[in-house]
CSV table of C-alpha atoms and ligand atoms in Angstrom, one decimal:
chain,number,residue,atom,x,y,z
A,8,MET,CA,27.2,55.0,-20.6
A,9,ALA,CA,25.3,58.2,-20.6
A,10,VAL,CA,23.0,60.2,-18.2
A,11,LEU,CA,19.9,61.7,-19.9
A,12,LEU,CA,18.2,64.7,-18.3
A,13,CYS,CA,14.4,64.4,-19.6
A,14,SER,CA,12.2,67.3,-18.5
A,15,ARG,CA,9.8,69.6,-20.1
A,16,THR,CA,10.5,72.3,-17.4
A,17,VAL,CA,13.9,71.8,-15.7
A,18,ASP,CA,16.8,74.3,-17.0
A,19,PRO,CA,19.6,72.1,-18.0
A,20,GLU,CA,22.5,74.4,-17.5
A,21,PRO,CA,22.9,74.1,-13.7
A,22,TRP,CA,23.0,70.3,-14.2
A,23,ARG,CA,25.4,70.6,-17.0
A,24,ALA,CA,27.5,72.7,-14.8
A,25,ALA,CA,27.2,70.3,-11.8
A,26,PHE,CA,28.3,67.3,-13.9
A,27,ARG,CA,31.1,69.2,-15.5
A,28,ALA,CA,32.3,70.1,-12.1
A,29,GLN,CA,31.6,66.7,-10.1
A,30,ALA,CA,31.6,64.1,-12.6
A,31,PRO,CA,33.4,65.3,-15.9
A,32,GLU,CA,34.0,61.7,-17.0
A,33,ILE,CA,30.1,61.1,-17.4
A,34,ASP,CA,28.5,61.6,-20.9
A,35,PHE,CA,25.6,64.0,-19.9
A,36,ARG,CA,22.8,64.6,-22.3
A,37,VAL,CA,19.8,66.7,-22.4
A,38,TRP,CA,16.5,65.3,-23.9
A,39,PRO,CA,15.4,65.8,-26.8
A,40,GLU,CA,19.0,65.5,-28.0
A,41,THR,CA,19.4,61.9,-26.6
A,42,GLY,CA,22.0,60.6,-29.1
A,43,PRO,CA,21.8,56.9,-29.6
A,44,VAL,CA,19.3,55.7,-27.0
A,45,GLU,CA,21.1,52.5,-26.2
A,46,ASP,CA,23.9,54.6,-24.5
A,47,ILE,CA,21.4,55.8,-21.9
A,48,GLU,CA,21.6,53.9,-18.5
A,49,PHE,CA,20.4,56.6,-16.1
A,50,ILE,CA,17.6,59.2,-16.7
A,51,LEU,CA,17.3,62.1,-14.3
A,52,THR,CA,13.6,63.2,-14.5
A,53,TRP,CA,11.1,66.0,-13.7
A,54,LEU,CA,7.8,66.3,-15.7
A,55,HIS,CA,9.1,64.0,-18.5
A,56,PRO,CA,6.8,63.6,-21.8
A,57,PRO,CA,4.7,60.5,-20.7
A,58,GLY,CA,5.7,57.4,-22.4
A,59,GLU,CA,9.3,58.8,-23.2
A,60,LEU,CA,11.0,56.7,-20.5
A,61,ARG,CA,10.2,53.3,-22.2
A,62,ARG,CA,12.5,54.3,-25.3
A,63,TYR,CA,15.7,53.3,-23.6
A,64,PRO,CA,16.6,49.6,-23.8
A,65,ARG,CA,19.6,49.8,-21.5
A,66,LEU,CA,18.0,51.9,-18.8
A,67,LYS,CA,19.0,51.0,-15.1
A,68,ALA,CA,17.2,53.6,-13.1
A,69,VAL,CA,15.1,56.6,-13.2
A,70,LEU,CA,16.1,59.3,-10.8
A,71,THR,CA,13.8,62.2,-10.1
A,72,LEU,CA,14.8,65.8,-9.6
A,73,GLY,CA,12.3,66.6,-7.2
A,74,ALA,CA,10.8,64.9,-3.9
A,75,GLY,CA,7.2,64.5,-4.8
A,76,VAL,CA,6.7,61.8,-7.3
A,77,GLU,CA,2.7,62.0,-7.8
A,78,LYS,CA,3.1,63.4,-11.3
A,79,LEU,CA,5.8,61.0,-12.4
A,80,LEU,CA,3.5,57.9,-11.2
A,81,LEU,CA,0.7,59.3,-13.5
A,82,ASP,CA,2.6,58.2,-16.5
A,83,PRO,CA,0.7,54.9,-17.5
A,84,ASP,CA,3.9,54.0,-19.7
A,85,LEU,CA,6.6,53.7,-17.2
A,86,PRO,CA,9.4,51.1,-18.0
A,87,PRO,CA,8.4,47.9,-16.1
A,88,GLY,CA,10.8,46.7,-13.4
A,89,ILE,CA,13.1,49.8,-13.5
A,90,PRO,CA,13.8,51.2,-10.2
A,91,ILE,CA,12.7,54.8,-9.5
A,92,VAL,CA,14.8,56.7,-7.1
A,93,ARG,CA,13.5,59.7,-5.3
A,94,LEU,CA,15.4,62.9,-4.8
A,95,VAL,CA,16.9,63.6,-1.4
A,96,ASP,CA,18.8,66.8,-1.6
A,97,ARG,CA,20.4,68.4,1.6
A,98,ALA,CA,19.9,71.9,0.2
A,99,LEU,CA,16.2,71.0,-0.5
A,100,THR,CA,15.9,69.7,2.9
A,101,ALA,CA,17.5,72.5,4.6
A,102,GLY,CA,15.3,75.0,2.6
A,103,MET,CA,12.1,73.3,3.5
A,104,SER,CA,13.0,73.4,7.1
A,105,GLU,CA,13.7,77.1,6.9
A,106,TYR,CA,10.2,77.7,5.2
A,107,ALA,CA,8.6,75.5,8.0
A,108,LEU,CA,10.5,77.4,11.0
A,109,LEU,CA,10.0,81.0,9.3
A,110,HIS,CA,6.1,80.3,9.3
A,111,VAL,CA,5.9,78.6,12.5
A,112,LEU,CA,8.1,81.5,14.1
A,113,ARG,CA,5.7,84.0,12.3
A,114,TYR,CA,2.7,82.5,13.9
A,115,HIS,CA,4.3,82.0,17.3
A,116,ARG,CA,5.4,85.5,17.5
A,117,GLN,CA,1.9,86.9,16.0
A,118,MET,CA,3.3,88.6,13.0
A,119,PRO,CA,0.1,88.7,11.1
A,120,GLU,CA,-1.4,90.6,14.0
A,121,LEU,CA,1.5,92.9,14.5
A,122,GLU,CA,1.6,93.6,10.8
A,123,ALA,CA,-2.1,94.4,10.8
A,124,MET,CA,-1.3,96.9,13.9
A,125,GLN,CA,1.4,98.6,11.9
A,126,ARG,CA,-1.0,99.0,9.0
A,127,ARG,CA,-3.5,100.9,11.4
A,128,ALA,CA,-0.5,102.7,12.9
A,129,GLU,CA,-1.6,101.2,16.3
A,130,TRP,CA,0.7,100.8,19.4
A,131,ILE,CA,-0.4,98.2,21.7
A,132,ASP,CA,1.6,97.6,24.8
A,133,GLU,CA,3.1,94.2,26.0
A,134,VAL,CA,1.7,92.0,23.1
A,135,GLU,CA,2.6,88.8,24.6
A,136,SER,CA,3.8,85.6,23.0
A,137,PRO,CA,4.1,82.4,25.2
A,138,PRO,CA,7.5,80.8,25.3
A,139,ALA,CA,8.2,78.3,22.7
A,140,TRP,CA,7.7,75.3,24.9
A,141,GLU,CA,4.2,76.3,25.4
A,142,ARG,CA,3.5,76.2,21.8
A,143,ARG,CA,2.4,72.8,20.1
A,144,VAL,CA,3.4,72.1,16.5
A,145,GLY,CA,2.0,69.2,14.6
A,146,LEU,CA,3.6,67.8,11.4
A,147,LEU,CA,1.7,65.8,8.9
A,148,GLY,CA,4.5,63.4,7.6
A,149,LEU,CA,7.7,62.8,9.4
A,150,GLY,CA,9.9,61.8,6.2
A,151,VAL,CA,12.9,63.3,4.8
A,152,LEU,CA,11.4,66.8,5.1
A,153,GLY,CA,9.1,66.6,7.8
A,154,GLY,CA,11.4,64.8,10.0
A,155,ASP,CA,14.1,67.5,9.6
A,156,ALA,CA,11.7,70.2,10.2
A,157,ALA,CA,10.4,68.4,13.3
A,158,ALA,CA,13.7,68.0,14.8
A,159,LYS,CA,14.7,71.6,14.0
A,160,LEU,CA,11.3,72.9,15.6
A,161,ALA,CA,12.1,70.6,18.6
A,162,ALA,CA,15.6,72.1,18.9
A,163,LEU,CA,14.0,75.6,19.0
A,164,GLY,CA,12.2,74.5,22.1
A,165,PHE,CA,8.6,73.9,20.7
A,166,GLN,CA,6.5,71.0,21.6
A,167,VAL,CA,6.6,69.0,18.5
A,168,ALA,CA,4.5,65.8,17.3
A,169,GLY,CA,4.3,64.4,13.8
A,170,TRP,CA,2.1,61.7,12.0
A,171,SER,CA,3.3,59.1,9.6
A,172,LEU,CA,2.7,55.7,8.4
A,173,SER,CA,5.5,54.1,10.6
A,174,LYS,CA,6.3,54.9,14.1
A,175,LYS,CA,9.4,57.3,14.3
A,176,SER,CA,11.9,58.0,17.0
A,177,ILE,CA,13.2,61.7,16.6
A,178,SER,CA,14.5,63.3,19.8
A,179,GLY,CA,11.9,65.7,21.3
A,180,VAL,CA,9.3,64.6,18.7
A,181,ALA,CA,6.1,62.7,19.7
A,182,SER,CA,5.2,60.1,16.9
A,183,TYR,CA,1.6,59.2,16.1
A,184,THR,CA,0.2,56.9,13.4
A,185,GLY,CA,-3.1,55.7,12.1
A,186,GLU,CA,-6.7,57.3,12.1
A,187,GLU,CA,-6.7,57.4,15.9
A,188,GLY,CA,-3.1,58.9,16.0
A,189,LEU,CA,-4.4,61.7,13.5
A,190,ALA,CA,-7.2,62.7,15.4
A,191,LYS,CA,-5.1,63.0,18.6
A,192,LEU,CA,-2.5,64.9,16.7
A,193,LEU,CA,-4.9,67.4,15.3
A,194,ALA,CA,-6.7,68.0,18.5
A,195,TRP,CA,-3.4,68.9,20.1
A,196,SER,CA,-1.9,71.0,17.3
A,197,GLN,CA,-1.9,74.9,17.6
A,198,ILE,CA,0.2,75.1,14.4
A,199,LEU,CA,-0.1,72.3,11.8
A,200,VAL,CA,2.3,71.9,9.0
A,201,CYS,CA,1.7,69.5,6.1
A,202,LEU,CA,4.6,67.7,4.6
A,203,LEU,CA,3.0,64.4,3.3
A,204,PRO,CA,3.3,63.1,-0.1
A,205,LEU,CA,0.2,63.3,-2.5
A,206,THR,CA,-1.3,59.9,-2.7
A,207,SER,CA,-4.9,58.4,-2.8
A,208,SER,CA,-4.8,58.1,1.1
A,209,THR,CA,-3.6,61.7,1.7
A,210,ARG,CA,-5.6,63.5,-1.2
A,211,GLY,CA,-8.0,66.0,0.5
A,212,ILE,CA,-6.7,64.9,4.0
A,213,VAL,CA,-7.2,68.5,5.2
A,214,ASN,CA,-10.9,69.0,5.0
A,215,ALA,CA,-13.9,70.2,6.9
A,216,ARG,CA,-13.8,67.3,9.2
A,217,THR,CA,-10.2,67.2,10.0
A,218,LEU,CA,-10.0,71.1,10.2
A,219,ALA,CA,-12.7,70.9,12.8
A,220,LEU,CA,-10.7,68.8,14.9
A,221,LEU,CA,-7.9,71.3,15.4
A,222,PRO,CA,-8.1,73.8,18.4
A,223,ARG,CA,-10.3,76.9,17.4
A,224,GLY,CA,-7.8,79.6,16.2
A,225,ALA,CA,-5.1,77.1,15.0
A,226,PHE,CA,-2.6,78.1,12.3
A,227,PHE,CA,-2.1,75.9,9.1
A,228,ILE,CA,1.0,75.8,7.0
A,229,ASN,CA,0.9,73.8,3.6
A,230,CYS,CA,4.1,73.2,1.9
A,231,ALA,CA,3.4,69.7,0.5
A,232,ARG,CA,0.7,69.5,-2.4
A,233,GLY,CA,-2.3,71.5,-3.1
A,234,GLY,CA,-4.3,68.3,-3.5
A,235,HIS,CA,-4.0,67.7,0.3
A,236,VAL,CA,-6.4,70.4,0.9
A,237,VAL,CA,-10.1,70.9,0.1
A,238,GLU,CA,-9.7,74.4,-0.7
A,239,SER,CA,-13.4,75.4,-0.1
A,240,ASP,CA,-13.4,73.8,3.3
A,241,LEU,CA,-10.2,75.8,4.3
A,242,LEU,CA,-11.8,78.9,3.1
A,243,ALA,CA,-14.8,78.1,5.2
A,244,ALA,CA,-12.6,77.4,8.4
A,245,LEU,CA,-10.8,80.6,7.8
A,246,ASP,CA,-14.0,82.4,7.5
A,247,SER,CA,-15.5,81.0,10.5
A,248,GLY,CA,-12.5,81.7,12.7
A,249,GLN,CA,-11.6,78.1,13.1
A,250,ILE,CA,-8.4,78.6,11.3
A,251,ALA,CA,-6.9,81.8,12.3
A,252,HIS,CA,-4.5,82.2,9.5
A,253,ALA,CA,-2.9,80.0,6.7
A,254,THR,CA,0.4,79.9,4.9
A,255,LEU,CA,-0.1,78.0,1.3
A,256,ASP,CA,2.7,77.4,-0.9
A,257,VAL,CA,1.0,74.9,-3.0
A,258,PHE,CA,-2.5,74.9,-4.7
A,259,ALA,CA,-5.0,72.5,-6.5
A,260,GLU,CA,-4.2,74.7,-9.6
A,261,GLU,CA,-0.9,76.2,-10.2
A,262,PRO,CA,-0.1,78.9,-11.0
A,263,LEU,CA,-2.8,80.1,-8.6
A,264,PRO,CA,-5.4,81.8,-10.8
A,265,PRO,CA,-5.7,85.5,-10.4
A,266,SER,CA,-9.1,85.4,-9.3
A,267,HIS,CA,-8.7,82.8,-6.6
A,268,PRO,CA,-9.9,84.1,-3.2
A,269,PHE,CA,-6.5,82.9,-1.4
A,270,TRP,CA,-4.6,85.8,-3.2
A,271,ARG,CA,-6.7,88.5,-1.5
A,272,HIS,CA,-7.8,86.8,1.6
A,273,PRO,CA,-6.7,88.8,4.9
A,274,ARG,CA,-5.8,85.7,6.7
A,275,VAL,CA,-3.9,83.8,4.0
A,276,THR,CA,-0.2,84.1,3.0
A,277,VAL,CA,0.5,82.9,-0.4
A,278,THR,CA,3.9,81.9,-1.8
A,279,PRO,CA,4.3,80.5,-5.3
A,280,HIS,CA,5.4,76.9,-4.8
A,281,ASN,CA,9.0,77.9,-3.8
A,282,ALA,CA,9.0,76.5,-0.2
A,283,SER,CA,12.1,74.8,-1.3
A,284,LEU,CA,13.8,74.2,-4.5
A,285,THR,CA,16.1,71.4,-5.7
A,286,TRP,CA,19.8,72.8,-5.8
A,287,ALA,CA,21.7,71.0,-8.6
A,288,PRO,CA,25.1,71.4,-6.9
A,289,THR,CA,24.1,69.3,-3.9
A,290,ALA,CA,21.4,67.4,-5.5
A,291,ILE,CA,24.0,65.8,-7.9
A,292,GLU,CA,25.9,64.3,-4.9
A,293,HIS,CA,22.6,62.0,-4.1
A,294,ILE,CA,22.4,61.1,-7.7
A,295,LEU,CA,26.0,60.1,-8.0
A,296,ALA,CA,26.0,58.3,-4.9
A,297,ASN,CA,23.0,56.2,-6.2
A,298,MET,CA,24.8,55.6,-9.6
A,299,LYS,CA,27.8,54.4,-7.7
A,300,ARG,CA,25.6,52.1,-5.3
A,301,HIS,CA,24.1,50.5,-8.4
A,302,ALA,CA,27.8,49.8,-9.9
A,303,ALA,CA,28.6,48.2,-6.7
A,304,GLY,CA,25.4,46.0,-6.7
A,305,GLU,CA,24.1,47.8,-3.7
A,306,PRO,CA,20.4,49.0,-3.4
A,307,MET,CA,19.6,52.5,-4.4
A,308,SER,CA,17.7,54.9,-2.0
A,309,PRO,CA,15.0,56.0,-1.4
A,310,LEU,CA,13.2,53.8,-3.9
A,311,VAL,CA,9.5,54.8,-4.9
A,312,ASP,CA,7.1,52.2,-4.3
A,313,PRO,CA,4.5,52.7,-7.1
A,314,LYS,CA,1.9,50.5,-5.1
A,315,ARG,CA,2.5,53.0,-2.1
A,316,GLU,CA,2.4,56.0,-4.5
A,317,TYR,CA,5.5,57.7,-2.7
B,12,NDP,P1,9.1,61.2,2.3
B,12,NDP,O1,8.5,60.2,1.4
B,12,NDP,O2,10.4,61.1,2.9
B,12,NDP,O3,8.0,61.5,3.6
B,12,NDP,C1,6.6,61.2,3.4
B,12,NDP,C2,6.1,61.2,5.0
B,12,NDP,O4,4.8,61.1,5.0
B,12,NDP,C3,6.6,59.8,5.7
B,12,NDP,O5,6.9,60.1,7.1
B,12,NDP,C4,5.3,59.0,5.5
B,12,NDP,O6,5.4,57.9,6.6
B,12,NDP,C5,4.2,59.9,5.6
B,12,NDP,N1,3.0,59.3,5.0
B,12,NDP,C6,3.0,58.9,3.6
B,12,NDP,N2,1.6,58.6,3.5
B,12,NDP,C7,1.0,58.5,4.6
B,12,NDP,C8,-0.2,58.0,5.2
B,12,NDP,N3,-1.1,57.6,4.2
B,12,NDP,N4,-0.6,58.5,6.4
B,12,NDP,C9,0.4,59.0,7.3
B,12,NDP,N5,1.7,59.2,6.9
B,12,NDP,C10,1.9,59.1,5.5
B,12,NDP,O7,8.8,62.7,1.6
B,12,NDP,P2,9.5,64.1,1.8
B,12,NDP,O8,9.6,64.3,3.2
B,12,NDP,O9,10.8,63.9,1.0
B,12,NDP,O10,8.7,65.0,1.0
B,12,NDP,C11,7.2,65.2,1.2
B,12,NDP,C12,6.4,65.9,0.2
B,12,NDP,O11,6.9,67.3,0.3
B,12,NDP,C13,6.8,65.6,-1.2
B,12,NDP,O12,6.1,64.6,-1.5
B,12,NDP,C14,6.2,66.8,-2.1
B,12,NDP,O13,4.8,66.6,-2.3
B,12,NDP,C15,6.5,68.0,-0.9
B,12,NDP,N6,7.4,69.0,-1.4
B,12,NDP,C16,7.1,70.2,-1.6
B,12,NDP,C17,8.0,71.2,-2.0
B,12,NDP,C18,7.5,72.5,-1.9
B,12,NDP,O14,8.3,73.4,-2.5
B,12,NDP,N7,6.5,72.9,-1.7
B,12,NDP,C19,9.4,70.8,-2.2
B,12,NDP,C20,9.6,69.5,-1.9
B,12,NDP,C21,8.8,68.6,-1.6
B,12,NDP,P3,6.6,56.9,6.7
B,12,NDP,O15,7.6,57.7,7.2
B,12,NDP,O16,6.1,56.0,7.7
B,12,NDP,O17,6.7,56.2,5.2
B,13,OXD,C1,9.3,68.9,-5.3
B,13,OXD,C2,8.8,70.0,-5.2
B,13,OXD,O1,8.5,67.9,-4.9
B,13,OXD,O2,9.6,71.0,-5.8
B,13,OXD,O3,10.6,68.6,-5.1
B,13,OXD,O4,7.6,70.4,-5.2
């Protein structure tokens, strides 16, 4: 039995080290040096060459090395009937919550304004921020990442609500579903954080219509995918003051082209798709646990449903 890391972009060394440290008995291989293809039972993948995953006759599962699967699902030649397991990595989850908290707190404490005051060497007495419990934070997506961020924001004292397909029960977090729920959540949210997967239902969900539903002067944080946002609509909303400021980690085109207006917009913070990254030493725990589950005849988790697209 062998495990193959198959990616055009992932540095194999942290994975080699993690397998050596935590599962030295496993024959760990790195594409394109696959060895005999019939040995490969599990493939770890991120941006694999399309069609490649069909070459392995004894493949038991494909395990992703990232949370988003929209690019994986674009491969028209995925091996039929082979389960795809999405990554859940406690370091990735913790890192994403740090990003959400960092930028929510930055808006809550009016840092963009304070930074502008510093640039002008301007001292204004008593710039006041309301207490956290007066601030309403909405999350699009209450899954592994959105759910953790929501719980931590609630623990800080913010009013928190989220939107998902199924109703959630997270302490201190109101749960909305459906089109009506989305409209209610948007009308309520002073700070909106996007942590949805990119699917045909969520592509372009942040657009002129939905941005107009937010309270005037709302803040927007996108740490999910660039495809969730109609960028020209967001720019118009920033320019009209409907959106006071946006923090964007992900873009329709990555790397963000040097001429893109987001780079220099006075009310946009850009980060280079590093809101949170997979951390091999912890991610391997989830991968090994799923391999053990498979060996014990138990279901692996979370399974990607290609029809649902996440
Ligand atoms: P999950 O699958 O755990 O959560 C997705 C959430 O979105 C769930 O709550 C789901 O609802 C909800 N959802 C999906 N479709 C809809 C819909 N049509 N309407 C309403 N709600 C919907 O994903 P993760 O939390 O692990 O990851 C979220 C995304 O974060 C990833 O897909 C990826 O794109 C992005 N990401 C970005 C990173 C970065 O560095 N910028 C790093 C890692 C991830 P339900 O719970 O009912 O299924
Ligand atoms: C992911 C990402 O989906 O890094 O894991 O964007």
